[in-house]
Coordinates of C-alpha atoms and ligand atoms in Angstrom, one line a residue:
M1 CA 42.8 -28.5 13.1
T2 CA 44.4 -25.6 11.3
A3 CA 45.6 -23.6 14.3
Q4 CA 48.9 -24.2 15.9
L5 CA 48.7 -24.8 19.7
I6 CA 50.5 -22.4 22.0
D7 CA 51.4 -24.9 24.8
G8 CA 51.4 -23.1 28.2
N9 CA 52.8 -26.1 30.0
A10 CA 55.8 -26.4 27.6
L11 CA 56.5 -22.7 27.7
S12 CA 56.2 -22.6 31.5
K13 CA 58.6 -25.5 31.8
Q14 CA 61.2 -23.6 29.7
L15 CA 60.7 -20.3 31.6
R16 CA 60.8 -22.1 35.0
T17 CA 64.1 -23.7 34.1
E18 CA 65.4 -20.2 33.4
V19 CA 64.0 -19.0 36.7
A20 CA 65.8 -21.9 38.5
T21 CA 69.1 -21.0 36.8
R22 CA 68.8 -17.3 37.8
A23 CA 67.8 -18.3 41.3
Q24 CA 70.9 -20.4 41.6
A25 CA 73.0 -17.4 40.5
L26 CA 71.5 -15.2 43.2
K27 CA 72.0 -17.9 45.8
A28 CA 75.7 -17.9 44.9
Q29 CA 75.6 -14.3 46.0
G30 CA 73.9 -15.2 49.2
V31 CA 70.4 -14.2 48.2
K32 CA 67.6 -16.8 48.1
P33 CA 64.5 -15.3 46.3
G34 CA 61.6 -15.5 48.7
L35 CA 57.8 -15.3 48.2
A36 CA 55.3 -15.0 51.0
V37 CA 51.8 -16.2 50.2
V38 CA 49.1 -15.1 52.6
L39 CA 45.7 -16.9 52.8
V40 CA 42.9 -15.7 54.9
G41 CA 39.9 -18.0 55.4
D42 CA 39.2 -21.4 53.9
N43 CA 38.0 -20.8 50.3
P44 CA 38.6 -24.2 48.7
A45 CA 39.7 -22.8 45.3
S46 CA 42.1 -20.4 47.0
Q47 CA 43.6 -23.2 49.0
V48 CA 44.4 -25.1 45.8
Y49 CA 45.9 -21.9 44.2
V50 CA 48.2 -21.1 47.1
R51 CA 49.3 -24.7 47.3
N52 CA 50.2 -24.7 43.6
K53 CA 52.1 -21.4 44.0
V54 CA 54.1 -22.6 47.0
K55 CA 54.9 -25.9 45.2
A56 CA 56.0 -24.0 42.0
C57 CA 58.4 -21.9 44.1
E58 CA 59.9 -25.0 45.7
D59 CA 60.3 -26.7 42.4
S60 CA 62.2 -23.7 41.0
G61 CA 64.5 -23.3 44.0
L62 CA 62.7 -20.2 45.4
H63 CA 62.1 -19.9 49.2
S64 CA 58.4 -19.6 50.0
V65 CA 56.4 -19.1 53.1
L66 CA 52.7 -19.8 53.4
E67 CA 50.8 -17.9 56.1
K68 CA 47.3 -19.2 56.7
Y69 CA 44.9 -17.3 58.9
E70 CA 41.3 -17.8 60.1
A71 CA 38.5 -16.1 58.2
T72 CA 37.9 -14.0 61.4
M73 CA 41.3 -12.3 61.1
T74 CA 40.9 -8.6 61.5
E75 CA 41.9 -6.1 58.8
A76 CA 44.3 -4.4 61.2
D77 CA 46.0 -7.8 62.0
L78 CA 46.4 -8.5 58.3
L79 CA 47.8 -5.0 57.6
A80 CA 50.3 -5.6 60.4
R81 CA 51.4 -8.9 58.8
V82 CA 51.8 -7.3 55.5
E83 CA 53.9 -4.6 57.1
A84 CA 56.1 -7.2 58.8
L85 CA 56.6 -8.9 55.5
N86 CA 57.5 -5.6 53.8
N87 CA 60.3 -5.3 56.4
D88 CA 61.4 -9.0 56.1
P89 CA 64.7 -9.1 54.1
A90 CA 64.2 -12.8 53.3
I91 CA 60.9 -12.0 51.5
H92 CA 61.1 -10.4 48.1
G93 CA 57.5 -10.9 46.9
I94 CA 54.2 -10.7 48.8
L95 CA 51.0 -12.2 47.5
V96 CA 47.8 -11.9 49.4
Q97 CA 45.4 -14.4 47.9
L98 CA 42.1 -12.9 46.8
P99 CA 39.2 -12.9 47.5
L100 CA 39.5 -11.8 51.1
P101 CA 36.7 -12.1 53.6
A102 CA 34.0 -9.4 53.2
H103 CA 35.0 -7.5 56.4
I104 CA 38.5 -6.8 54.9
D105 CA 39.0 -4.0 52.4
A106 CA 41.1 -5.9 49.7
Q107 CA 42.3 -2.7 48.0
K108 CA 43.5 -1.3 51.3
V109 CA 45.5 -4.5 51.9
I110 CA 47.0 -4.4 48.3
E111 CA 48.0 -0.8 48.8
A112 CA 49.8 -1.8 52.0
I113 CA 52.2 -4.1 50.1
S114 CA 55.4 -2.4 49.3
P115 CA 55.4 -1.8 45.5
A116 CA 59.0 -3.3 45.5
K117 CA 57.4 -6.6 46.6
D118 CA 54.1 -6.4 44.7
V119 CA 54.7 -9.5 42.5
D120 CA 51.0 -9.8 41.7
G121 CA 51.2 -6.4 40.1
F122 CA 47.9 -5.2 41.6
H123 CA 49.2 -2.2 43.6
I124 CA 48.2 1.1 42.2
A125 CA 51.9 2.0 41.8
S126 CA 52.3 -1.1 39.6
A127 CA 49.3 -0.2 37.6
G128 CA 50.6 3.4 37.2
A129 CA 54.0 2.0 36.1
L130 CA 52.5 -0.2 33.5
M131 CA 50.4 2.7 32.2
T132 CA 53.3 5.1 31.9
G133 CA 55.8 2.5 30.7
M134 CA 58.0 2.7 33.8
P135 CA 59.6 -0.3 35.5
G136 CA 57.3 -2.2 37.8
F137 CA 55.6 -5.5 38.2
W138 CA 53.1 -6.6 35.6
P139 CA 50.1 -8.6 36.6
C140 CA 50.9 -12.3 36.0
T141 CA 48.1 -13.4 33.7
P142 CA 48.4 -10.8 31.0
Y143 CA 52.2 -10.9 31.4
G144 CA 51.9 -14.6 30.7
C145 CA 49.8 -13.9 27.6
M146 CA 52.6 -11.5 26.3
K147 CA 55.1 -14.3 26.8
M148 CA 53.0 -16.6 24.8
L149 CA 52.9 -14.1 21.9
D150 CA 56.7 -13.7 22.3
S151 CA 57.1 -17.5 22.1
I152 CA 55.6 -17.6 18.6
G153 CA 57.7 -14.6 17.5
Y154 CA 54.5 -12.5 17.0
D155 CA 55.2 -8.9 16.0
L156 CA 52.3 -6.8 17.4
R157 CA 53.3 -3.6 15.6
G158 CA 50.3 -2.2 13.8
K159 CA 48.2 -5.3 14.5
H160 CA 44.6 -5.0 15.7
A161 CA 44.1 -6.7 19.1
V162 CA 40.7 -7.1 20.7
V163 CA 40.6 -7.8 24.4
I164 CA 37.3 -9.1 25.7
G165 CA 37.0 -8.1 29.4
R166 CA 38.2 -5.0 31.3
S167 CA 39.0 -6.2 34.8
N168 CA 41.9 -4.6 36.7
I169 CA 43.7 -7.9 36.9
V170 CA 43.4 -9.1 33.3
G171 CA 41.6 -7.1 30.6
K172 CA 42.9 -3.5 31.4
P173 CA 46.6 -4.5 32.0
M174 CA 46.4 -6.8 28.9
A175 CA 45.2 -3.8 26.8
L176 CA 48.1 -1.6 28.1
M177 CA 50.7 -4.3 27.4
L178 CA 49.5 -4.8 23.8
L179 CA 49.5 -1.0 23.3
Q180 CA 53.0 -0.8 24.6
K181 CA 54.0 -3.2 21.8
D182 CA 52.4 -0.9 19.3
A183 CA 49.2 -2.9 18.6
T184 CA 46.0 -1.0 18.0
V185 CA 43.8 -2.1 20.8
T186 CA 40.1 -2.4 21.3
V187 CA 38.7 -3.3 24.7
A188 CA 35.3 -5.0 24.7
H189 CA 33.1 -5.6 27.8
S190 CA 29.5 -6.5 28.8
R191 CA 28.1 -3.3 27.3
T192 CA 29.9 -3.7 24.0
Q193 CA 27.5 -3.8 21.0
N194 CA 28.2 -6.2 18.2
L195 CA 31.3 -7.9 19.6
K196 CA 31.5 -10.1 16.5
A197 CA 32.0 -7.1 14.2
L198 CA 35.0 -6.2 16.3
T199 CA 36.5 -9.6 16.7
L200 CA 36.2 -10.3 13.0
Q201 CA 38.7 -7.5 12.4
A202 CA 41.1 -8.7 15.0
D203 CA 44.6 -10.1 14.4
V204 CA 44.8 -11.0 18.0
I205 CA 41.9 -11.8 20.4
V206 CA 42.3 -12.2 24.1
A207 CA 39.2 -13.6 25.8
A208 CA 39.0 -12.8 29.5
V209 CA 35.4 -12.9 30.5
G210 CA 34.6 -16.0 32.5
K211 CA 31.7 -17.3 30.3
R212 CA 31.8 -20.3 28.0
N213 CA 31.6 -19.8 24.2
V214 CA 32.0 -16.0 24.3
L215 CA 34.1 -16.5 21.2
T216 CA 32.9 -18.9 18.5
A217 CA 34.4 -19.8 15.0
D218 CA 32.1 -17.4 13.1
M219 CA 33.6 -14.5 15.1
V220 CA 37.3 -15.1 14.2
K221 CA 39.2 -13.9 11.2
P222 CA 41.1 -16.8 9.5
G223 CA 44.7 -17.0 10.9
A224 CA 44.0 -14.8 14.0
V225 CA 45.9 -15.5 17.2
V226 CA 43.4 -16.5 20.0
L227 CA 44.4 -16.4 23.7
D228 CA 41.9 -17.9 26.1
V229 CA 42.2 -16.6 29.7
G230 CA 38.8 -17.8 30.8
M231 CA 38.3 -20.6 33.4
N232 CA 34.9 -22.2 33.4
R233 CA 33.3 -25.6 33.8
N234 CA 31.5 -27.4 31.0
D235 CA 28.4 -29.5 31.4
E236 CA 30.6 -32.5 32.4
G237 CA 32.3 -30.4 35.1
K238 CA 35.5 -30.2 33.1
L239 CA 37.7 -27.1 33.0
C240 CA 37.1 -25.0 29.9
G241 CA 37.8 -21.5 28.6
D242 CA 35.8 -18.7 27.1
V243 CA 36.5 -19.9 23.6
D244 CA 34.7 -22.6 21.7
F245 CA 38.0 -24.4 21.2
D246 CA 36.8 -27.1 18.8
G247 CA 35.3 -24.6 16.4
V248 CA 37.8 -21.8 16.7
K249 CA 40.8 -24.1 16.2
E250 CA 39.6 -24.7 12.7
V251 CA 39.8 -20.9 11.8
A252 CA 42.5 -19.4 14.0
G253 CA 46.3 -19.4 13.2
Y254 CA 47.3 -20.0 16.8
I255 CA 45.2 -20.9 19.8
T256 CA 45.8 -21.6 23.5
P257 CA 44.0 -24.6 25.1
V258 CA 42.2 -24.7 28.4
P259 CA 43.6 -26.4 30.5
G260 CA 47.3 -26.2 29.6
G261 CA 47.3 -22.7 28.2
V262 CA 47.3 -19.4 30.0
G263 CA 46.7 -21.0 33.4
P264 CA 50.2 -22.4 34.0
M265 CA 51.7 -19.2 32.6
T266 CA 50.1 -17.2 35.4
I267 CA 52.0 -19.1 38.1
T268 CA 55.2 -19.0 36.0
M269 CA 55.1 -15.2 35.8
L270 CA 54.6 -15.0 39.5
L271 CA 57.9 -16.9 39.8
V272 CA 59.5 -14.6 37.3
N273 CA 58.3 -11.5 39.1
T274 CA 59.5 -12.8 42.5
L275 CA 62.9 -13.6 41.0
E276 CA 63.0 -10.1 39.4
A277 CA 62.1 -8.6 42.8
A278 CA 65.0 -10.4 44.4
E279 CA 67.4 -9.4 41.7
R280 CA 66.4 -5.7 42.0
A281 CA 66.7 -5.9 45.8
S282 CA 70.2 -7.4 45.6
K283 CA 71.5 -4.6 43.3
Ligands
NAP1 P1 35.9 -10.3 35.8 O1 36.5 -9.4 36.8 O2 34.6 -11.0 36.2 O3 35.8 -9.5 34.4 C1 35.1 -10.1 33.4 C2 35.0 -9.1 32.3 O4 34.2 -9.7 31.2 C3 34.3 -7.8 32.7 O5 35.0 -6.7 32.2 C4 32.9 -7.9 32.0 O6 32.4 -6.6 31.5 C5 33.3 -8.7 30.7 N1 32.1 -9.4 30.2 C6 31.1 -10.1 30.9 N2 30.3 -10.6 30.0 C7 30.7 -10.2 28.8 C8 30.2 -10.5 27.5 N3 29.1 -11.2 27.3 N4 30.8 -10.0 26.4 C9 32.0 -9.2 26.6 N5 32.5 -9.0 27.8 C10 31.8 -9.5 28.9 O7 36.9 -11.5 35.5 P2 38.5 -11.6 35.4 O8 39.0 -11.6 36.8 O9 39.0 -10.6 34.5 O10 38.7 -13.1 34.8 C11 38.1 -13.4 33.6 C12 38.2 -14.9 33.4 O11 39.6 -15.2 33.4 C13 37.6 -15.7 34.5 O12 37.1 -16.9 33.9 C14 38.7 -16.0 35.4 O13 38.5 -17.2 36.1 C15 39.8 -16.2 34.4 N6 41.2 -16.0 34.9 C16 42.1 -16.9 34.6 C17 43.3 -16.8 35.0 C18 44.4 -17.8 34.6 O14 45.4 -17.9 35.2 N7 44.1 -18.6 33.6 C19 43.7 -15.7 35.8 C20 42.8 -14.7 36.1 C21 41.5 -14.9 35.6 P3 32.0 -5.5 32.5 O15 33.3 -4.8 33.0 O16 31.1 -4.6 31.7 O17 31.2 -6.1 33.7

């Protein structure tokens, strides 16, 4: 293996220790940072995600509330809960776990969250803040990727970054964050022609597609930094990313593994955002 591993578990541990220290400082001022996680329905993957988020809060000394509702909950009732949490001074961050049942308009619910408590960074005000370089909450997954680049001291100025995927929660905000750090950014998607020609020019590649082997060794410039956001299952049912890890690690300069890469960073950045929300509210 030539590539150095960017270890998301180790970096998360370090960042979560910092969160715990800052949370203690806030508590000394009488403020306990609090996150409300709202789950509607019984999607098994969502249940695991929310459990992990609540546990991560507890481990870092943050207050957390898990609100679980039946899949039959009405949109009006959910909007009323969000409004109550907006007005609850013990809650600094609100996360409504997606996907929501089909009868609920997810965007409407996200827009109902106060931007000051939008720790997922999905509110249109948060997206606008990111786009214009104003203070706001950054979506946790691409924010975690930026922290991973920071952790290796990577200077993005003038570098060519290729982001594969253009979703509102990963690809687009990732591209904006890289642009903010003066990278030259190319965004690829399902209609992109000759992806390999683009990735071969890239100093940094972020794969956020949700398909195995989207990025293989022949598509990577020697020494490039490769961040793998994808979460897929291989033929044995094991978690894997979008990147052919075994091949690409022989060419890249740095690479994130799956599992143990971007995944743990996502929850860590949720804690960071929640802490930040509490710090801002206490000023
Ligand atoms: P998404 O909304 O499905 O977006 C996937 C993107 O990939 C779309 O923009 C799509 O293009 C593009 N795409 C599809 N096939 C492609 C191809 N062959 N070549 C290039 N681009 C292609 O997914 P997402 O929510 O962004 O998530 C992406 C992956 O990251 C998933 O595996 C997800 O599970 C994972 N994820 C991981 C974390 C984490 O914490 N590690 C967090 C969030 C997501 P079009 O726009 O043209 O359709």
